[in-house]
Coordinates of C-alpha atoms and ligand atoms in Angstrom, one line a residue:
M9 CA 85.4 72.8 19.2
E10 CA 82.6 73.1 21.6
Q11 CA 81.5 70.2 23.4
Y12 CA 79.5 69.2 26.2
V13 CA 81.1 67.8 29.3
I14 CA 78.6 65.7 31.4
N15 CA 79.1 64.0 34.5
G16 CA 76.2 61.4 35.2
G17 CA 74.5 59.8 37.8
T18 CA 72.4 62.8 39.1
P19 CA 68.6 62.4 39.1
L20 CA 67.0 65.4 37.4
V21 CA 64.5 67.2 39.5
G22 CA 62.4 70.4 39.1
E23 CA 60.5 72.3 36.5
V24 CA 61.5 73.2 33.1
E25 CA 59.8 75.8 30.7
I26 CA 59.2 74.5 27.1
G27 CA 59.7 76.9 24.2
G28 CA 58.0 77.2 20.8
A29 CA 57.9 74.3 18.4
K30 CA 60.9 74.5 15.9
N31 CA 59.0 72.4 13.5
A32 CA 55.9 75.0 13.6
A33 CA 58.2 78.0 13.6
L34 CA 59.9 77.2 10.4
P35 CA 56.9 77.1 8.2
I36 CA 55.2 79.8 9.9
L37 CA 57.9 82.3 9.5
A38 CA 58.4 81.1 5.9
A39 CA 54.6 81.7 5.2
S40 CA 54.9 85.3 6.8
I41 CA 56.4 86.4 3.4
M42 CA 52.7 85.5 1.8
T43 CA 51.4 89.0 3.1
D44 CA 52.6 92.3 2.5
E45 CA 51.4 93.4 5.9
T46 CA 53.3 93.3 9.1
V47 CA 53.1 89.9 11.0
H48 CA 54.2 89.6 14.6
I49 CA 55.0 86.1 15.8
D50 CA 55.6 85.2 19.5
N51 CA 57.1 82.1 21.2
V52 CA 59.7 81.5 18.2
P53 CA 62.4 79.3 19.6
D54 CA 65.9 80.9 19.4
V55 CA 67.8 78.0 17.8
R56 CA 70.0 77.7 14.7
D57 CA 67.7 76.5 12.2
V58 CA 65.1 79.3 12.8
N59 CA 68.0 81.7 12.8
V60 CA 69.4 80.4 9.5
L61 CA 65.8 80.7 8.0
L62 CA 65.2 84.3 9.2
T63 CA 68.8 85.3 7.9
A64 CA 67.9 83.9 4.4
M65 CA 64.6 85.6 4.5
S66 CA 66.2 89.1 5.3
H67 CA 68.5 88.4 2.3
I68 CA 65.7 88.3 -0.2
G69 CA 64.1 91.6 1.3
S70 CA 62.1 90.6 4.3
L71 CA 62.4 93.3 7.2
I72 CA 62.9 91.3 10.6
K73 CA 63.1 92.6 13.9
H74 CA 63.2 90.8 17.2
D75 CA 61.2 92.3 20.0
G76 CA 62.8 90.4 22.7
R77 CA 64.4 86.9 22.5
H78 CA 61.2 85.0 21.3
R79 CA 59.0 87.7 19.4
V80 CA 59.7 88.5 15.9
T81 CA 58.0 91.3 13.8
M82 CA 58.3 90.8 9.9
N83 CA 57.3 92.8 6.9
S84 CA 57.9 91.3 3.5
S85 CA 56.3 93.9 1.2
N86 CA 59.6 94.7 -0.3
I87 CA 60.7 91.2 -1.6
R88 CA 61.8 91.5 -5.2
N89 CA 64.2 88.6 -5.1
M90 CA 62.6 85.1 -5.8
V91 CA 66.0 83.4 -5.7
V92 CA 67.1 81.9 -2.3
E93 CA 70.4 80.7 -2.3
D94 CA 71.8 81.7 0.9
E95 CA 75.0 79.6 1.9
N96 CA 73.7 78.4 5.1
I97 CA 70.0 77.5 3.8
K98 CA 71.1 74.4 2.2
K99 CA 72.0 73.2 5.7
I100 CA 68.4 73.2 6.8
R101 CA 65.4 71.0 5.7
A102 CA 62.9 73.8 6.0
S103 CA 64.4 75.9 3.3
Y104 CA 61.7 74.1 1.3
Y105 CA 59.1 75.8 3.0
L106 CA 60.0 79.1 1.1
I107 CA 59.2 77.5 -2.1
G108 CA 55.6 76.8 -1.1
A109 CA 55.3 80.2 0.6
M110 CA 56.9 82.2 -2.5
L111 CA 55.0 80.2 -5.1
G112 CA 51.7 80.8 -3.7
K113 CA 52.2 84.6 -3.3
Y114 CA 54.4 85.5 -6.1
K115 CA 54.0 82.3 -8.4
H116 CA 57.8 82.1 -8.7
A117 CA 60.4 80.4 -6.3
E118 CA 64.1 79.3 -6.8
V119 CA 65.3 77.9 -3.7
T120 CA 68.5 75.8 -2.9
L121 CA 67.7 72.3 -2.4
P122 CA 67.1 71.2 1.3
G123 CA 69.8 69.6 3.4
G124 CA 69.0 69.0 7.1
C125 CA 69.8 65.9 9.4
D126 CA 71.4 63.1 7.7
I127 CA 68.7 60.5 8.6
G128 CA 67.9 58.8 5.6
C129 CA 66.6 59.6 2.2
R130 CA 64.7 62.6 2.3
A131 CA 62.6 62.9 -1.1
I132 CA 60.6 66.0 -2.0
D133 CA 58.7 64.3 -4.8
Q134 CA 55.3 64.8 -3.0
H135 CA 56.1 68.6 -2.6
I136 CA 56.7 68.5 -6.5
K137 CA 53.6 66.5 -7.4
G138 CA 51.6 68.8 -5.3
F139 CA 52.9 72.1 -7.0
R140 CA 52.6 70.5 -10.3
A141 CA 49.0 69.6 -9.4
L142 CA 48.3 73.3 -8.7
G143 CA 49.4 74.2 -12.3
A144 CA 53.3 75.1 -11.5
E145 CA 56.3 74.2 -13.7
V146 CA 58.9 72.6 -11.4
S147 CA 62.4 71.9 -12.4
L148 CA 65.7 70.8 -10.5
S149 CA 69.1 71.6 -11.5
H150 CA 72.4 72.8 -10.2
G151 CA 71.3 72.1 -6.9
M152 CA 68.3 74.3 -6.9
I153 CA 64.6 73.8 -7.2
R154 CA 63.0 76.1 -9.7
T155 CA 59.0 76.6 -9.8
R156 CA 56.8 79.1 -11.6
A157 CA 53.2 79.5 -12.7
E158 CA 51.1 81.8 -14.7
K159 CA 48.5 81.2 -12.0
L160 CA 47.8 78.4 -9.5
V161 CA 44.6 76.6 -9.6
G162 CA 43.0 74.3 -6.8
S163 CA 43.5 70.8 -7.5
H164 CA 42.5 67.4 -5.6
I165 CA 45.7 65.9 -4.5
Y166 CA 46.4 62.5 -2.9
M167 CA 49.7 62.3 -1.1
D168 CA 51.3 58.8 -1.8
V169 CA 53.1 59.0 1.7
V170 CA 52.1 60.8 4.7
S171 CA 54.5 63.8 4.7
V172 CA 54.7 66.8 7.1
G173 CA 56.8 68.9 4.9
A174 CA 54.7 68.4 1.5
T175 CA 51.5 68.8 3.5
I176 CA 52.5 72.1 4.7
N177 CA 54.1 73.2 1.5
I178 CA 51.0 72.3 -0.7
M179 CA 48.7 73.9 2.0
M180 CA 50.6 77.2 1.7
A181 CA 50.7 77.3 -1.9
A182 CA 47.0 76.4 -2.3
S183 CA 46.0 79.0 0.0
M184 CA 46.6 81.6 -2.5
A185 CA 45.5 79.5 -5.5
E186 CA 42.3 80.0 -7.3
G187 CA 39.6 77.8 -6.3
K188 CA 39.4 74.6 -4.0
T189 CA 42.2 72.3 -3.3
I190 CA 41.8 69.0 -1.4
I191 CA 44.8 67.3 0.3
E192 CA 44.2 63.6 1.1
N193 CA 46.3 61.4 3.3
A194 CA 47.5 64.6 4.8
A195 CA 49.9 64.7 7.6
K196 CA 48.1 65.3 10.9
E197 CA 50.8 66.6 13.2
P198 CA 50.3 69.6 15.6
H199 CA 52.7 71.8 13.7
V200 CA 50.5 71.1 10.6
V201 CA 47.4 72.5 12.3
D202 CA 49.6 75.3 13.7
V203 CA 50.5 76.5 10.3
A204 CA 47.0 76.3 9.1
N205 CA 45.6 78.4 12.3
F206 CA 48.5 81.1 11.3
L207 CA 47.4 81.2 7.6
N208 CA 43.7 81.3 8.7
S209 CA 44.6 84.0 11.1
C210 CA 46.2 85.8 7.8
G211 CA 42.7 85.4 6.1
A212 CA 43.2 82.0 4.4
N213 CA 40.6 79.4 4.4
I214 CA 41.8 76.0 5.5
K215 CA 39.4 73.5 7.0
G216 CA 40.4 69.9 8.2
A217 CA 43.9 70.5 9.4
G218 CA 44.5 67.6 12.1
T219 CA 42.6 65.2 10.0
D220 CA 43.8 63.3 7.0
V221 CA 41.7 65.3 4.6
I222 CA 42.6 69.2 4.3
R223 CA 40.2 71.5 2.4
I224 CA 41.4 74.9 1.2
K225 CA 39.4 77.6 -0.5
G226 CA 42.0 79.9 -2.2
V227 CA 42.3 83.7 -1.4
S228 CA 43.7 86.3 -3.3
V229 CA 45.3 88.4 -0.3
L230 CA 46.5 87.6 3.1
H231 CA 46.7 90.2 5.7
G232 CA 48.9 90.7 8.9
T233 CA 48.5 88.9 12.2
D234 CA 49.7 88.4 15.6
Y235 CA 50.1 84.8 16.2
T236 CA 51.8 82.5 19.0
I237 CA 53.7 79.6 18.1
I238 CA 52.6 76.2 20.1
P239 CA 54.9 74.5 22.4
D240 CA 57.5 72.2 21.3
Q241 CA 56.3 68.6 21.4
I242 CA 59.6 67.0 20.9
E243 CA 61.4 69.4 23.3
A244 CA 59.1 68.5 26.0
G245 CA 59.3 65.0 25.1
T246 CA 63.0 65.0 25.5
Y247 CA 62.9 66.5 29.1
M248 CA 60.1 63.8 30.0
F249 CA 62.5 61.0 28.9
A250 CA 65.4 62.8 30.7
A251 CA 63.4 62.3 33.9
A252 CA 62.9 58.6 33.2
V253 CA 66.6 57.9 32.4
T254 CA 67.9 59.6 35.3
K255 CA 65.2 58.2 37.9
G256 CA 64.1 61.9 38.3
D257 CA 60.9 64.1 39.0
V258 CA 60.5 66.6 36.3
T259 CA 57.8 68.9 35.4
V260 CA 57.4 70.1 31.9
K261 CA 55.8 73.6 31.7
N262 CA 53.9 75.3 29.0
V263 CA 53.1 72.3 27.0
I264 CA 49.7 70.9 25.2
P265 CA 49.4 67.5 27.1
K266 CA 47.2 66.3 24.4
H267 CA 50.2 66.6 21.8
L268 CA 52.2 64.4 24.3
E269 CA 49.9 61.5 24.6
S270 CA 51.8 59.0 22.6
I271 CA 55.0 59.8 24.9
S272 CA 53.1 60.0 28.1
A273 CA 51.6 56.5 27.4
K274 CA 55.0 55.0 26.5
L275 CA 56.6 56.4 29.7
M276 CA 53.6 54.9 31.9
E277 CA 54.1 51.6 30.1
I278 CA 57.9 51.3 30.9
G279 CA 57.5 52.0 34.5
C280 CA 57.0 55.9 35.0
E281 CA 54.4 57.8 36.7
V282 CA 52.8 60.8 34.5
K283 CA 50.6 63.3 35.9
E284 CA 48.9 65.8 33.4
E285 CA 47.7 69.1 34.3
D286 CA 46.4 72.0 32.2
D287 CA 49.5 73.2 30.7
C288 CA 52.2 71.0 32.3
V289 CA 53.3 67.3 32.6
R290 CA 55.0 65.8 35.4
V291 CA 57.3 62.7 35.0
V292 CA 58.3 60.7 38.0
C293 CA 60.5 57.6 37.8
S294 CA 61.3 55.9 41.0
G295 CA 61.5 52.3 40.1
P296 CA 63.0 49.9 37.4
L297 CA 62.3 50.7 33.8
K298 CA 60.3 48.0 32.1
H299 CA 61.0 46.8 28.5
S300 CA 58.6 47.6 25.6
H301 CA 58.1 47.4 21.8
V302 CA 57.8 50.8 19.9
K303 CA 57.2 51.7 16.2
T304 CA 57.5 55.2 14.9
L305 CA 54.5 56.4 13.1
P306 CA 53.1 59.6 11.7
Y307 CA 50.9 61.7 14.4
P308 CA 49.4 60.5 16.7
G309 CA 51.7 57.6 16.6
F310 CA 54.9 57.7 18.5
P311 CA 57.2 60.4 17.1
T312 CA 60.3 59.5 14.9
D313 CA 61.9 62.7 16.6
M314 CA 61.6 60.8 19.9
Q315 CA 62.9 57.5 18.8
P316 CA 66.4 57.9 19.8
Q317 CA 65.5 59.2 23.2
I318 CA 63.3 56.1 24.1
T319 CA 65.8 54.0 22.9
V320 CA 68.2 55.3 25.4
A321 CA 65.7 54.6 28.0
L322 CA 64.9 50.9 26.9
G323 CA 68.6 50.3 26.7
L324 CA 68.4 50.6 30.8
S325 CA 65.1 48.5 31.1
G326 CA 64.7 45.2 32.4
G327 CA 64.4 42.7 29.5
T328 CA 64.3 42.9 25.6
S329 CA 62.8 45.6 23.6
I330 CA 62.4 46.3 20.0
V331 CA 62.2 49.5 18.3
T332 CA 61.0 49.9 14.7
E333 CA 61.7 53.0 12.9
S334 CA 59.3 53.3 10.0
I335 CA 59.7 56.9 8.9
F336 CA 63.3 57.4 8.1
E337 CA 65.7 54.5 7.1
N338 CA 68.9 55.8 8.6
R339 CA 68.0 56.8 12.1
F340 CA 70.0 54.4 14.1
K341 CA 73.5 55.8 13.6
Y342 CA 73.8 56.8 17.1
V343 CA 73.6 53.2 18.4
D344 CA 77.3 52.7 17.9
E345 CA 77.9 55.7 20.3
L346 CA 75.4 54.2 22.9
T347 CA 77.1 50.7 22.6
R348 CA 80.5 52.4 23.6
M349 CA 78.6 53.5 26.7
G350 CA 77.7 49.9 27.6
A351 CA 74.4 49.6 25.6
N352 CA 73.5 46.3 24.1
I353 CA 71.6 46.9 21.0
K354 CA 71.6 45.4 17.7
V355 CA 70.2 47.0 14.5
E356 CA 68.8 45.0 11.7
G357 CA 67.6 47.3 9.1
N358 CA 64.9 49.4 10.4
T359 CA 64.8 47.6 13.7
A360 CA 66.8 47.9 16.9
I361 CA 66.7 44.7 19.2
I362 CA 67.7 46.1 22.8
D363 CA 68.7 43.9 25.7
G364 CA 68.7 46.0 28.7
V365 CA 71.7 46.7 30.8
H366 CA 72.0 47.9 34.5
K367 CA 74.0 51.0 33.6
Y368 CA 75.7 53.1 31.1
T369 CA 79.2 54.4 31.5
G370 CA 80.8 57.6 30.4
A371 CA 82.5 58.0 27.2
G372 CA 83.7 60.1 24.5
I373 CA 80.9 60.3 22.1
S374 CA 79.8 62.3 19.0
A375 CA 76.4 63.4 18.0
P376 CA 75.3 62.2 14.6
D377 CA 72.1 64.4 14.2
L378 CA 69.9 66.7 16.2
R379 CA 67.6 64.0 18.1
A380 CA 70.1 61.4 18.2
G381 CA 72.5 64.0 19.9
A382 CA 69.9 65.1 22.6
A383 CA 69.4 61.3 23.3
L384 CA 73.0 60.7 23.8
V385 CA 73.0 63.7 26.3
L386 CA 70.4 61.7 28.2
A387 CA 72.4 58.6 27.9
A388 CA 75.4 60.5 29.7
L389 CA 73.1 62.1 32.4
A390 CA 72.2 58.6 33.1
A391 CA 75.6 57.1 32.8
E392 CA 78.2 56.4 35.6
G393 CA 81.2 59.0 35.1
E394 CA 82.2 61.6 32.7
S395 CA 81.0 61.8 28.9
H396 CA 82.4 64.2 26.3
L397 CA 79.8 64.9 23.4
D398 CA 81.2 66.4 20.2
N399 CA 79.3 68.0 17.3
I400 CA 76.8 69.8 19.6
A401 CA 76.0 72.1 16.9
Y402 CA 73.5 69.6 15.8
I403 CA 71.7 69.9 19.2
Q404 CA 71.7 73.6 19.0
R405 CA 69.7 73.5 15.8
G406 CA 66.6 72.6 17.7
Y407 CA 67.0 72.9 21.3
E408 CA 67.3 76.2 22.9
D409 CA 69.6 76.5 25.9
F410 CA 69.6 72.7 26.5
H411 CA 72.4 72.6 28.7
I412 CA 71.2 75.4 30.8
K413 CA 67.7 74.1 31.1
L414 CA 69.3 70.6 32.1
A415 CA 71.6 72.3 34.6
G416 CA 68.4 74.0 36.1
L417 CA 67.1 70.4 36.9
G418 CA 70.3 69.7 38.5
A419 CA 72.3 68.1 35.6
Q420 CA 76.1 68.3 35.7
I421 CA 76.6 69.6 32.2
K422 CA 78.5 72.5 30.5
I423 CA 79.8 73.7 27.2
V424 CA 83.5 73.5 27.2
E425 CA 86.1 74.8 24.7
G426 CA 89.5 74.1 25.7
E427 CA 91.3 73.4 29.2
Q428 CA 90.4 76.3 31.0
D429 CA 86.6 75.6 30.5
Y430 CA 87.5 71.9 31.4
S431 CA 89.2 72.8 34.6
K432 CA 86.0 75.1 35.5
F433 CA 83.8 71.9 35.2
K434 CA 85.9 69.9 37.1
L435 CA 86.0 72.5 39.9
M436 CA 82.1 72.8 39.6
T437 CA 81.4 68.9 39.9
G438 CA 84.2 68.3 42.5
Ligands
EPZ18 C1 59.7 66.8 9.3 O1 60.7 66.3 8.4 C2 60.4 67.2 10.4 N1 61.2 68.6 9.9 C3 61.3 66.3 11.0 O2 62.0 66.8 12.2 C4 60.5 64.9 11.3 O3 61.4 64.0 11.8 C5 59.5 64.8 10.1 O4 58.8 65.7 9.7 C6 58.6 63.5 10.6 O5 57.8 64.0 11.6 C7 60.9 69.6 10.0 O6 59.8 70.0 10.2 C8 61.9 70.8 9.4 P1 58.3 64.0 6.1 P2 60.1 66.3 6.7 O7 58.1 64.9 4.8 O8 58.9 67.1 6.4 C9 59.1 60.6 3.1 C10 63.8 67.1 13.6 O9 64.5 66.4 14.3 N2 58.8 61.7 1.9 O10 57.0 63.8 6.9 O11 61.1 66.3 6.0 C11 60.3 60.8 3.7 O12 61.5 60.3 2.9 C12 63.4 66.8 12.1 O13 63.3 68.1 14.0 C13 58.8 61.1 0.6 O14 58.9 60.1 0.3 O15 59.5 64.9 7.1 C14 60.2 60.3 5.1 O16 60.5 58.8 4.8 C15 64.0 65.7 11.6 N3 58.5 62.1 -0.2 C16 58.6 60.3 5.2 O17 58.0 60.7 3.9 C17 58.3 63.5 -0.1 O18 58.4 64.4 -0.9 C18 58.3 61.5 6.1 O19 58.9 62.7 5.9 C19 58.4 63.9 1.4 C20 58.8 62.9 2.2

């Protein structure tokens, strides 16, 4: 089995290019089936979740061509099969975006229920509430969600919880409903805005994305487009924290600094220097890290997808910090692994109480999910000695070339599978 071997203790220094946002790419690719015309999408990250979705879409009839590593051309005029039960699709959460897209275009969708990272209960009641409000019948059975409508009719929908997935899914279906839809208490994440911009570039009429009220006037047809996906806020944030925990100096390039504000603010609060330019952010950490309190919140709050990374940093700070996870109830599973590296963290319910330590030490550890896996890599990069991280497939779901980009910043990290690879790593690291 593949694992990362990491020799920690080297400050990361240099520049790293950030790719397209996974959590924008997934709904945008799914939404591409809503037009019979050809769609070109640029800045598509080459990560597992995206590739699983593309494969499932090709199985129901989308013609998909890669023009280079990050540009995808799709034509979905030949979709006849409304049933998505690809073996792998249930492993990714974003399978549910095919429901909103197919329901909007074809008024019929049957999709295997979503899986994804095991970070707590991941209900889809708000998606279902929205589809029903638009006039669709929805049922769940045998692991599938089935939905059908004679026609979709715009509606006034109040979301009981702020949900990225439900906001996007309802927005997609409502784009091709008759009349007006208003989504209240909508999610405001940059990827919600990106999906709205993509759909508008196909002829949809969506206003207010990025605020908590989204207004949609349905259209009967969407057309082709050429669209570029926004940079990945969480990938960028992860490298920014890599600079912090290794006492490095890293410039993340090709980002939208506005999307990184909550991350930059926390880094400054804990003692890092953060310099923003038009499309890059430089993080320099030359002194000790300071403690802080953090609560994850929907955008523009501090992202839940950055919670493990900031916990790793606070674990190395002076004093006591408190991290409260308010989005998912099971997102501290990595703390046991971090404890094995020397961290002093106690989890009580949705709160982690962190007493900072001077250093982590390398250990054999295992990634419990995508972001926690990336955070454990950061811990290993900061640690004294060697770490071996298992279950790296989780990380490959959402980070393109993670170890290669880190190595480009001076990290001693390699994917190894067996003794021979390991010997090469030992030669490389002396
Ligand atoms: C998206 O998940 C992301 N996934 C997650 O990223 C991210 O952590 C999350 O948004 C929050 O930002 C994708 O985009 C594929 P939600 P999603 O619906 O849409 C509750 C990563 O690491 N809820 O905003 O599933 C839910 O239980 C992943 O890249 C309901 O109660 O998240 C949670 O507590 C992990 N009913 C909260 O809302 C619903 O119908 C937010 O979930 C839907 C959600």
